[in-house]
Amino acid sequence: MLPYATIEEAETALGRSLTTAENLWFNYSAAKSDYFLYCHNILFLFVIFSAVPVYYIFLEIFFVDSIKSYKIQPKVKLSLSDTLRCYKSVMRMFIFVVGPLQLVSYPSIQMIGIRTSLPLPSLWEIIAQLGVYFIVEDYLNYWIHRFLHCKWGYEKIHKVHHEYTAPIGFAAPYAHWAEILILGIPSFLGPAFVPGHMITFWLWIGLRQIEAIETHSGYDFPWTPTRYIPFYGGPDYHDYHHYVGGQSQSNFSSVFTYCDYIYGTDKGYRYQKKVLQQLREGLKSNGEQIGVLHNVSSSQDVKVD
């Protein structure tokens, strides 16, 4: 809750007029507790988990001919009932694990110093902090993900997430409850290292989940702006991890690719891409065309780990 009763008091405390964004923030948050503002994350996650994957379903229903060439594993098709089953499972996890975890984790947010006060951070401050959050989360997630692919971690926990060898957007948070809790640690440590404003924290949680949905979408669209982010993995990169399946030792990174490159856990993926490129060139030389996909034909698969 802001310590000012009026905008005039806020301007006097800051020694300047409030910006338009700060006026909007004051009018919205002045009478609301910090805990209530933090709990907005529950609403944001529910909306993101429910709405963002619908974008891909919409394209599949109404523009199937236009997007089929961008489907990474075109031989795998889930029915609408299978998709709804996945969504229901995710919502159960949200109601019984994610939501309650958000409700009880507020003291940790207070401890690390996430603020709701004025002034608001500048755009460059928000971008810089989000960059730190993504890098910290990506590095720690890489090692946790590798641990979850050891025999015990996979059999006891991670195999639930790998039920979808050809992932869909709704399957991004589809996982064992223990995995949800464990992977919350890397998401929290970035803001712990570089505390920011509650608005930055909202953006971090929202953008990270949207990114996860995109990388599990099963489509590698050429128009997505994330393609221009340096070292970004994307749907094709993570889809290979699911395609290999089982106790895969490839493509552990959640967002970027540098950890896999440094520690040599992307060799199977790079080899596969090289082989597919050679096959494409060979087929094109014979007057044939093929798309970018993991399954080269109905009788020939390239799977290297």
mmCIF file of C-alpha atoms in Angstrom, residues 53 76 128 157 194 245:
data_model
loop_
_atom_site.group_PDB
_atom_site.id
_atom_site.type_symbol
_atom_site.label_atom_id
_atom_site.label_comp_id
_atom_site.label_asym_id
_atom_site.label_seq_id
_atom_site.Cartn_x
_atom_site.Cartn_y
_atom_site.Cartn_z
ATOM 1 C CA PRO A 53 -2.359 -21.827 -25.979
ATOM 2 C CA VAL A 76 1.580 -36.433 -34.474
ATOM 3 C CA ALA A 128 17.814 -4.916 -17.653
ATOM 4 C CA ILE A 157 9.264 -36.975 -11.251
ATOM 5 C CA VAL A 194 18.190 -8.075 -8.355
ATOM 6 C CA GLY A 245 12.174 -38.681 -25.022
#
